[in-house]
Amino acid sequence: MSVSKTHFILYVQDQARSTYFYAQVLTQTPSLNVPGMTEFVLTDGCVLGLMPIAGINRLMGDKIKDPSLALGIPRAEIYLYVPDPAAYIERAKSAGATELSRLESRDWGDTAGYCGDPDGHVLAFARRQ
């Protein structure tokens, strides 16, 4: 059996704020935006979801630790290959991201820069050298 579609879901403090942020950075409107879930299509078969922390807490109850206890602590990274990483970094910063590491050549063969989103998730924008 193979995977037909993948969703990466970030738990966010404020769904509206995160929706605005990712719409600006990705220059697209969400494919789904309802109370409790926002989705952006990254590629065919790959979706970035934004779920409010309150929503995952309701779903899982005390089976998981409350993600709000880790606000601002990086616990995930999204590494995106894009045609112009500098433009994505600038859009991210304009939308409220924190620049973590400037765009530069990396020893694994990419040119990449890193930002933090409003919830502390790490975003990398890269292209092959």
mmCIF file with all atom_site columns, C-alpha atoms in Angstrom:
data_model
loop_
_atom_site.group_PDB
_atom_site.id
_atom_site.type_symbol
_atom_site.label_atom_id
_atom_site.label_alt_id
_atom_site.label_comp_id
_atom_site.label_asym_id
_atom_site.label_entity_id
_atom_site.label_seq_id
_atom_site.pdbx_PDB_ins_code
_atom_site.Cartn_x
_atom_site.Cartn_y
_atom_site.Cartn_z
_atom_site.occupancy
_atom_site.B_iso_or_equiv
_atom_site.pdbx_formal_charge
_atom_site.auth_seq_id
_atom_site.auth_comp_id
_atom_site.auth_asym_id
_atom_site.auth_atom_id
_atom_site.pdbx_PDB_model_num
ATOM 1   C CA . MET A 1 1   ? 0.000   0.000  0.000  1.00 0.00 ? 1   MET A CA 1
ATOM 2   C CA . SER A 1 2   ? 1.306   3.448  -0.836 1.00 0.00 ? 2   SER A CA 1
ATOM 3   C CA . VAL A 1 3   ? 0.392   6.842  0.541  1.00 0.00 ? 3   VAL A CA 1
ATOM 4   C CA . SER A 1 4   ? -1.851  8.780  -1.844 1.00 0.00 ? 4   SER A CA 1
ATOM 5   C CA . LYS A 1 5   ? -1.916  12.133 -0.061 1.00 0.00 ? 5   LYS A CA 1
ATOM 6   C CA . THR A 1 6   ? 0.030   13.681 2.804  1.00 0.00 ? 6   THR A CA 1
ATOM 7   C CA . HIS A 1 7   ? -1.124  16.359 5.212  1.00 0.00 ? 7   HIS A CA 1
ATOM 8   C CA . PHE A 1 8   ? 1.343   18.105 7.489  1.00 0.00 ? 8   PHE A CA 1
ATOM 9   C CA . ILE A 1 9   ? -0.648  19.825 10.220 1.00 0.00 ? 9   ILE A CA 1
ATOM 10  C CA . LEU A 1 10  ? 0.760   22.547 12.441 1.00 0.00 ? 10  LEU A CA 1
ATOM 11  C CA . TYR A 1 11  ? -0.957  23.321 15.731 1.00 0.00 ? 11  TYR A CA 1
ATOM 12  C CA . VAL A 1 12  ? -1.357  27.089 15.913 1.00 0.00 ? 12  VAL A CA 1
ATOM 13  C CA . GLN A 1 13  ? -2.423  29.500 18.604 1.00 0.00 ? 13  GLN A CA 1
ATOM 14  C CA . ASP A 1 14  ? -4.493  31.733 16.330 1.00 0.00 ? 14  ASP A CA 1
ATOM 15  C CA . GLN A 1 15  ? -5.917  30.165 13.165 1.00 0.00 ? 15  GLN A CA 1
ATOM 16  C CA . ALA A 1 16  ? -6.777  33.506 11.527 1.00 0.00 ? 16  ALA A CA 1
ATOM 17  C CA . ARG A 1 17  ? -3.294  34.944 12.153 1.00 0.00 ? 17  ARG A CA 1
ATOM 18  C CA . SER A 1 18  ? -1.593  31.819 10.829 1.00 0.00 ? 18  SER A CA 1
ATOM 19  C CA . THR A 1 19  ? -3.914  31.658 7.817  1.00 0.00 ? 19  THR A CA 1
ATOM 20  C CA . TYR A 1 20  ? -3.023  35.253 6.931  1.00 0.00 ? 20  TYR A CA 1
ATOM 21  C CA . PHE A 1 21  ? 0.689   34.539 7.447  1.00 0.00 ? 21  PHE A CA 1
ATOM 22  C CA . TYR A 1 22  ? 0.798   31.447 5.225  1.00 0.00 ? 22  TYR A CA 1
ATOM 23  C CA . ALA A 1 23  ? -1.434  33.030 2.563  1.00 0.00 ? 23  ALA A CA 1
ATOM 24  C CA . GLN A 1 24  ? 1.062   35.905 2.329  1.00 0.00 ? 24  GLN A CA 1
ATOM 25  C CA . VAL A 1 25  ? 4.151   33.681 2.330  1.00 0.00 ? 25  VAL A CA 1
ATOM 26  C CA . LEU A 1 26  ? 2.823   31.092 -0.117 1.00 0.00 ? 26  LEU A CA 1
ATOM 27  C CA . THR A 1 27  ? 0.974   33.709 -2.242 1.00 0.00 ? 27  THR A CA 1
ATOM 28  C CA . GLN A 1 28  ? -2.139  31.586 -2.362 1.00 0.00 ? 28  GLN A CA 1
ATOM 29  C CA . THR A 1 29  ? -5.549  31.386 -0.819 1.00 0.00 ? 29  THR A CA 1
ATOM 30  C CA . PRO A 1 30  ? -6.327  28.346 1.303  1.00 0.00 ? 30  PRO A CA 1
ATOM 31  C CA . SER A 1 31  ? -7.979  25.377 -0.390 1.00 0.00 ? 31  SER A CA 1
ATOM 32  C CA . LEU A 1 32  ? -9.984  24.928 2.831  1.00 0.00 ? 32  LEU A CA 1
ATOM 33  C CA . ASN A 1 33  ? -10.617 27.501 5.531  1.00 0.00 ? 33  ASN A CA 1
ATOM 34  C CA . VAL A 1 34  ? -13.258 26.538 8.069  1.00 0.00 ? 34  VAL A CA 1
ATOM 35  C CA . PRO A 1 35  ? -13.353 26.862 11.844 1.00 0.00 ? 35  PRO A CA 1
ATOM 36  C CA . GLY A 1 36  ? -10.855 24.320 13.111 1.00 0.00 ? 36  GLY A CA 1
ATOM 37  C CA . MET A 1 37  ? -8.795  23.774 9.938  1.00 0.00 ? 37  MET A CA 1
ATOM 38  C CA . THR A 1 38  ? -7.091  25.702 7.180  1.00 0.00 ? 38  THR A CA 1
ATOM 39  C CA . GLU A 1 39  ? -5.308  23.943 4.320  1.00 0.00 ? 39  GLU A CA 1
ATOM 40  C CA . PHE A 1 40  ? -2.848  25.057 1.662  1.00 0.00 ? 40  PHE A CA 1
ATOM 41  C CA . VAL A 1 41  ? -1.900  22.813 -1.252 1.00 0.00 ? 41  VAL A CA 1
ATOM 42  C CA . LEU A 1 42  ? 1.900   22.676 -1.413 1.00 0.00 ? 42  LEU A CA 1
ATOM 43  C CA . THR A 1 43  ? 2.195   20.151 -4.250 1.00 0.00 ? 43  THR A CA 1
ATOM 44  C CA . ASP A 1 44  ? 0.018   17.461 -5.795 1.00 0.00 ? 44  ASP A CA 1
ATOM 45  C CA . GLY A 1 45  ? -0.669  15.156 -2.900 1.00 0.00 ? 45  GLY A CA 1
ATOM 46  C CA . CYS A 1 46  ? 0.892   17.358 -0.189 1.00 0.00 ? 46  CYS A CA 1
ATOM 47  C CA . VAL A 1 47  ? -1.090  19.754 2.001  1.00 0.00 ? 47  VAL A CA 1
ATOM 48  C CA . LEU A 1 48  ? -0.110  22.076 4.840  1.00 0.00 ? 48  LEU A CA 1
ATOM 49  C CA . GLY A 1 49  ? -2.826  22.224 7.478  1.00 0.00 ? 49  GLY A CA 1
ATOM 50  C CA . LEU A 1 50  ? -3.280  24.720 10.300 1.00 0.00 ? 50  LEU A CA 1
ATOM 51  C CA . MET A 1 51  ? -5.271  23.505 13.295 1.00 0.00 ? 51  MET A CA 1
ATOM 52  C CA . PRO A 1 52  ? -5.938  25.606 16.379 1.00 0.00 ? 52  PRO A CA 1
ATOM 53  C CA . ILE A 1 53  ? -4.356  24.227 19.531 1.00 0.00 ? 53  ILE A CA 1
ATOM 54  C CA . ALA A 1 54  ? -7.798  24.213 21.142 1.00 0.00 ? 54  ALA A CA 1
ATOM 55  C CA . GLY A 1 55  ? -8.984  21.860 18.387 1.00 0.00 ? 55  GLY A CA 1
ATOM 56  C CA . ILE A 1 56  ? -6.286  19.239 18.896 1.00 0.00 ? 56  ILE A CA 1
ATOM 57  C CA . ASN A 1 57  ? -6.783  19.503 22.648 1.00 0.00 ? 57  ASN A CA 1
ATOM 58  C CA . ARG A 1 58  ? -10.487 18.720 22.159 1.00 0.00 ? 58  ARG A CA 1
ATOM 59  C CA . LEU A 1 59  ? -9.699  15.792 19.858 1.00 0.00 ? 59  LEU A CA 1
ATOM 60  C CA . MET A 1 60  ? -7.000  14.203 21.989 1.00 0.00 ? 60  MET A CA 1
ATOM 61  C CA . GLY A 1 61  ? -7.889  15.370 25.474 1.00 0.00 ? 61  GLY A CA 1
ATOM 62  C CA . ASP A 1 62  ? -5.302  14.372 28.057 1.00 0.00 ? 62  ASP A CA 1
ATOM 63  C CA . LYS A 1 63  ? -3.734  11.765 25.714 1.00 0.00 ? 63  LYS A CA 1
ATOM 64  C CA . ILE A 1 64  ? -1.193  14.395 24.587 1.00 0.00 ? 64  ILE A CA 1
ATOM 65  C CA . LYS A 1 65  ? 0.517   17.286 26.326 1.00 0.00 ? 65  LYS A CA 1
ATOM 66  C CA . ASP A 1 66  ? -1.089  20.650 25.644 1.00 0.00 ? 66  ASP A CA 1
ATOM 67  C CA . PRO A 1 67  ? 0.816   22.135 22.651 1.00 0.00 ? 67  PRO A CA 1
ATOM 68  C CA . SER A 1 68  ? 0.325   25.629 24.093 1.00 0.00 ? 68  SER A CA 1
ATOM 69  C CA . LEU A 1 69  ? 2.951   24.695 26.706 1.00 0.00 ? 69  LEU A CA 1
ATOM 70  C CA . ALA A 1 70  ? 5.529   24.754 23.907 1.00 0.00 ? 70  ALA A CA 1
ATOM 71  C CA . LEU A 1 71  ? 4.515   28.024 22.211 1.00 0.00 ? 71  LEU A CA 1
ATOM 72  C CA . GLY A 1 72  ? 7.549   29.613 20.617 1.00 0.00 ? 72  GLY A CA 1
ATOM 73  C CA . ILE A 1 73  ? 9.675   26.492 21.082 1.00 0.00 ? 73  ILE A CA 1
ATOM 74  C CA . PRO A 1 74  ? 10.532  25.088 17.645 1.00 0.00 ? 74  PRO A CA 1
ATOM 75  C CA . ARG A 1 75  ? 9.153   21.563 17.362 1.00 0.00 ? 75  ARG A CA 1
ATOM 76  C CA . ALA A 1 76  ? 8.799   21.278 13.586 1.00 0.00 ? 76  ALA A CA 1
ATOM 77  C CA . GLU A 1 77  ? 10.451  22.473 10.397 1.00 0.00 ? 77  GLU A CA 1
ATOM 78  C CA . ILE A 1 78  ? 8.965   22.869 6.954  1.00 0.00 ? 78  ILE A CA 1
ATOM 79  C CA . TYR A 1 79  ? 11.673  22.796 4.288  1.00 0.00 ? 79  TYR A CA 1
ATOM 80  C CA . LEU A 1 80  ? 10.342  24.120 0.993  1.00 0.00 ? 80  LEU A CA 1
ATOM 81  C CA . TYR A 1 81  ? 12.164  24.067 -2.335 1.00 0.00 ? 81  TYR A CA 1
ATOM 82  C CA . VAL A 1 82  ? 11.102  27.215 -4.145 1.00 0.00 ? 82  VAL A CA 1
ATOM 83  C CA . PRO A 1 83  ? 12.329  29.035 -7.267 1.00 0.00 ? 83  PRO A CA 1
ATOM 84  C CA . ASP A 1 84  ? 13.289  32.244 -5.399 1.00 0.00 ? 84  ASP A CA 1
ATOM 85  C CA . PRO A 1 85  ? 14.035  31.652 -1.697 1.00 0.00 ? 85  PRO A CA 1
ATOM 86  C CA . ALA A 1 86  ? 14.929  35.315 -1.110 1.00 0.00 ? 86  ALA A CA 1
ATOM 87  C CA . ALA A 1 87  ? 11.443  36.424 -2.197 1.00 0.00 ? 87  ALA A CA 1
ATOM 88  C CA . TYR A 1 88  ? 9.803   33.897 0.129  1.00 0.00 ? 88  TYR A CA 1
ATOM 89  C CA . ILE A 1 89  ? 11.977  34.994 3.042  1.00 0.00 ? 89  ILE A CA 1
ATOM 90  C CA . GLU A 1 90  ? 11.102  38.640 2.435  1.00 0.00 ? 90  GLU A CA 1
ATOM 91  C CA . ARG A 1 91  ? 7.371   37.846 2.250  1.00 0.00 ? 91  ARG A CA 1
ATOM 92  C CA . ALA A 1 92  ? 7.639   35.811 5.438  1.00 0.00 ? 92  ALA A CA 1
ATOM 93  C CA . LYS A 1 93  ? 9.398   38.648 7.266  1.00 0.00 ? 93  LYS A CA 1
ATOM 94  C CA . SER A 1 94  ? 6.822   41.156 5.984  1.00 0.00 ? 94  SER A CA 1
ATOM 95  C CA . ALA A 1 95  ? 4.050   38.884 7.294  1.00 0.00 ? 95  ALA A CA 1
ATOM 96  C CA . GLY A 1 96  ? 5.628   38.675 10.760 1.00 0.00 ? 96  GLY A CA 1
ATOM 97  C CA . ALA A 1 97  ? 8.277   35.944 10.588 1.00 0.00 ? 97  ALA A CA 1
ATOM 98  C CA . THR A 1 98  ? 11.534  36.160 12.471 1.00 0.00 ? 98  THR A CA 1
ATOM 99  C CA . GLU A 1 99  ? 14.640  35.606 10.359 1.00 0.00 ? 99  GLU A CA 1
ATOM 100 C CA . LEU A 1 100 ? 16.623  32.795 11.987 1.00 0.00 ? 100 LEU A CA 1
ATOM 101 C CA . SER A 1 101 ? 19.427  32.258 9.491  1.00 0.00 ? 101 SER A CA 1
ATOM 102 C CA . ARG A 1 102 ? 20.105  34.261 6.362  1.00 0.00 ? 102 ARG A CA 1
ATOM 103 C CA . LEU A 1 103 ? 19.992  32.834 2.876  1.00 0.00 ? 103 LEU A CA 1
ATOM 104 C CA . GLU A 1 104 ? 23.346  31.223 2.151  1.00 0.00 ? 104 GLU A CA 1
ATOM 105 C CA . SER A 1 105 ? 25.022  28.220 0.572  1.00 0.00 ? 105 SER A CA 1
ATOM 106 C CA . ARG A 1 106 ? 24.758  25.167 2.809  1.00 0.00 ? 106 ARG A CA 1
ATOM 107 C CA . ASP A 1 107 ? 27.169  22.265 2.958  1.00 0.00 ? 107 ASP A CA 1
ATOM 108 C CA . TRP A 1 108 ? 24.463  19.800 1.837  1.00 0.00 ? 108 TRP A CA 1
ATOM 109 C CA . GLY A 1 109 ? 24.227  21.444 -1.577 1.00 0.00 ? 109 GLY A CA 1
ATOM 110 C CA . ASP A 1 110 ? 21.333  23.864 -1.107 1.00 0.00 ? 110 ASP A CA 1
ATOM 111 C CA . THR A 1 111 ? 21.083  27.606 -0.822 1.00 0.00 ? 111 THR A CA 1
ATOM 112 C CA . ALA A 1 112 ? 18.683  28.040 2.096  1.00 0.00 ? 112 ALA A CA 1
ATOM 113 C CA . GLY A 1 113 ? 17.434  30.577 4.606  1.00 0.00 ? 113 GLY A CA 1
ATOM 114 C CA . TYR A 1 114 ? 15.401  30.013 7.754  1.00 0.00 ? 114 TYR A CA 1
ATOM 115 C CA . CYS A 1 115 ? 12.553  31.929 9.414  1.00 0.00 ? 115 CYS A CA 1
ATOM 116 C CA . GLY A 1 116 ? 10.285  31.338 12.381 1.00 0.00 ? 116 GLY A CA 1
ATOM 117 C CA . ASP A 1 117 ? 6.509   31.614 11.911 1.00 0.00 ? 117 ASP A CA 1
ATOM 118 C CA . PRO A 1 118 ? 4.283   33.347 14.495 1.00 0.00 ? 118 PRO A CA 1
ATOM 119 C CA . ASP A 1 119 ? 4.015   30.095 16.506 1.00 0.00 ? 119 ASP A CA 1
ATOM 120 C CA . GLY A 1 120 ? 7.734   29.308 16.431 1.00 0.00 ? 120 GLY A CA 1
ATOM 121 C CA . HIS A 1 121 ? 7.677   26.637 13.707 1.00 0.00 ? 121 HIS A CA 1
ATOM 122 C CA . VAL A 1 122 ? 10.784  26.810 11.537 1.00 0.00 ? 122 VAL A CA 1
ATOM 123 C CA . LEU A 1 123 ? 10.401  27.521 7.818  1.00 0.00 ? 123 LEU A CA 1
ATOM 124 C CA . ALA A 1 124 ? 13.263  26.940 5.413  1.00 0.00 ? 124 ALA A CA 1
ATOM 125 C CA . PHE A 1 125 ? 13.188  28.240 1.865  1.00 0.00 ? 125 PHE A CA 1
ATOM 126 C CA . ALA A 1 126 ? 15.730  26.592 -0.405 1.00 0.00 ? 126 ALA A CA 1
ATOM 127 C CA . ARG A 1 127 ? 16.895  25.837 -3.912 1.00 0.00 ? 127 ARG A CA 1
ATOM 128 C CA . ARG A 1 128 ? 19.525  23.411 -5.162 1.00 0.00 ? 128 ARG A CA 1
ATOM 129 C CA . GLN A 1 129 ? 22.877  25.016 -5.909 1.00 0.00 ? 129 GLN A CA 1
#
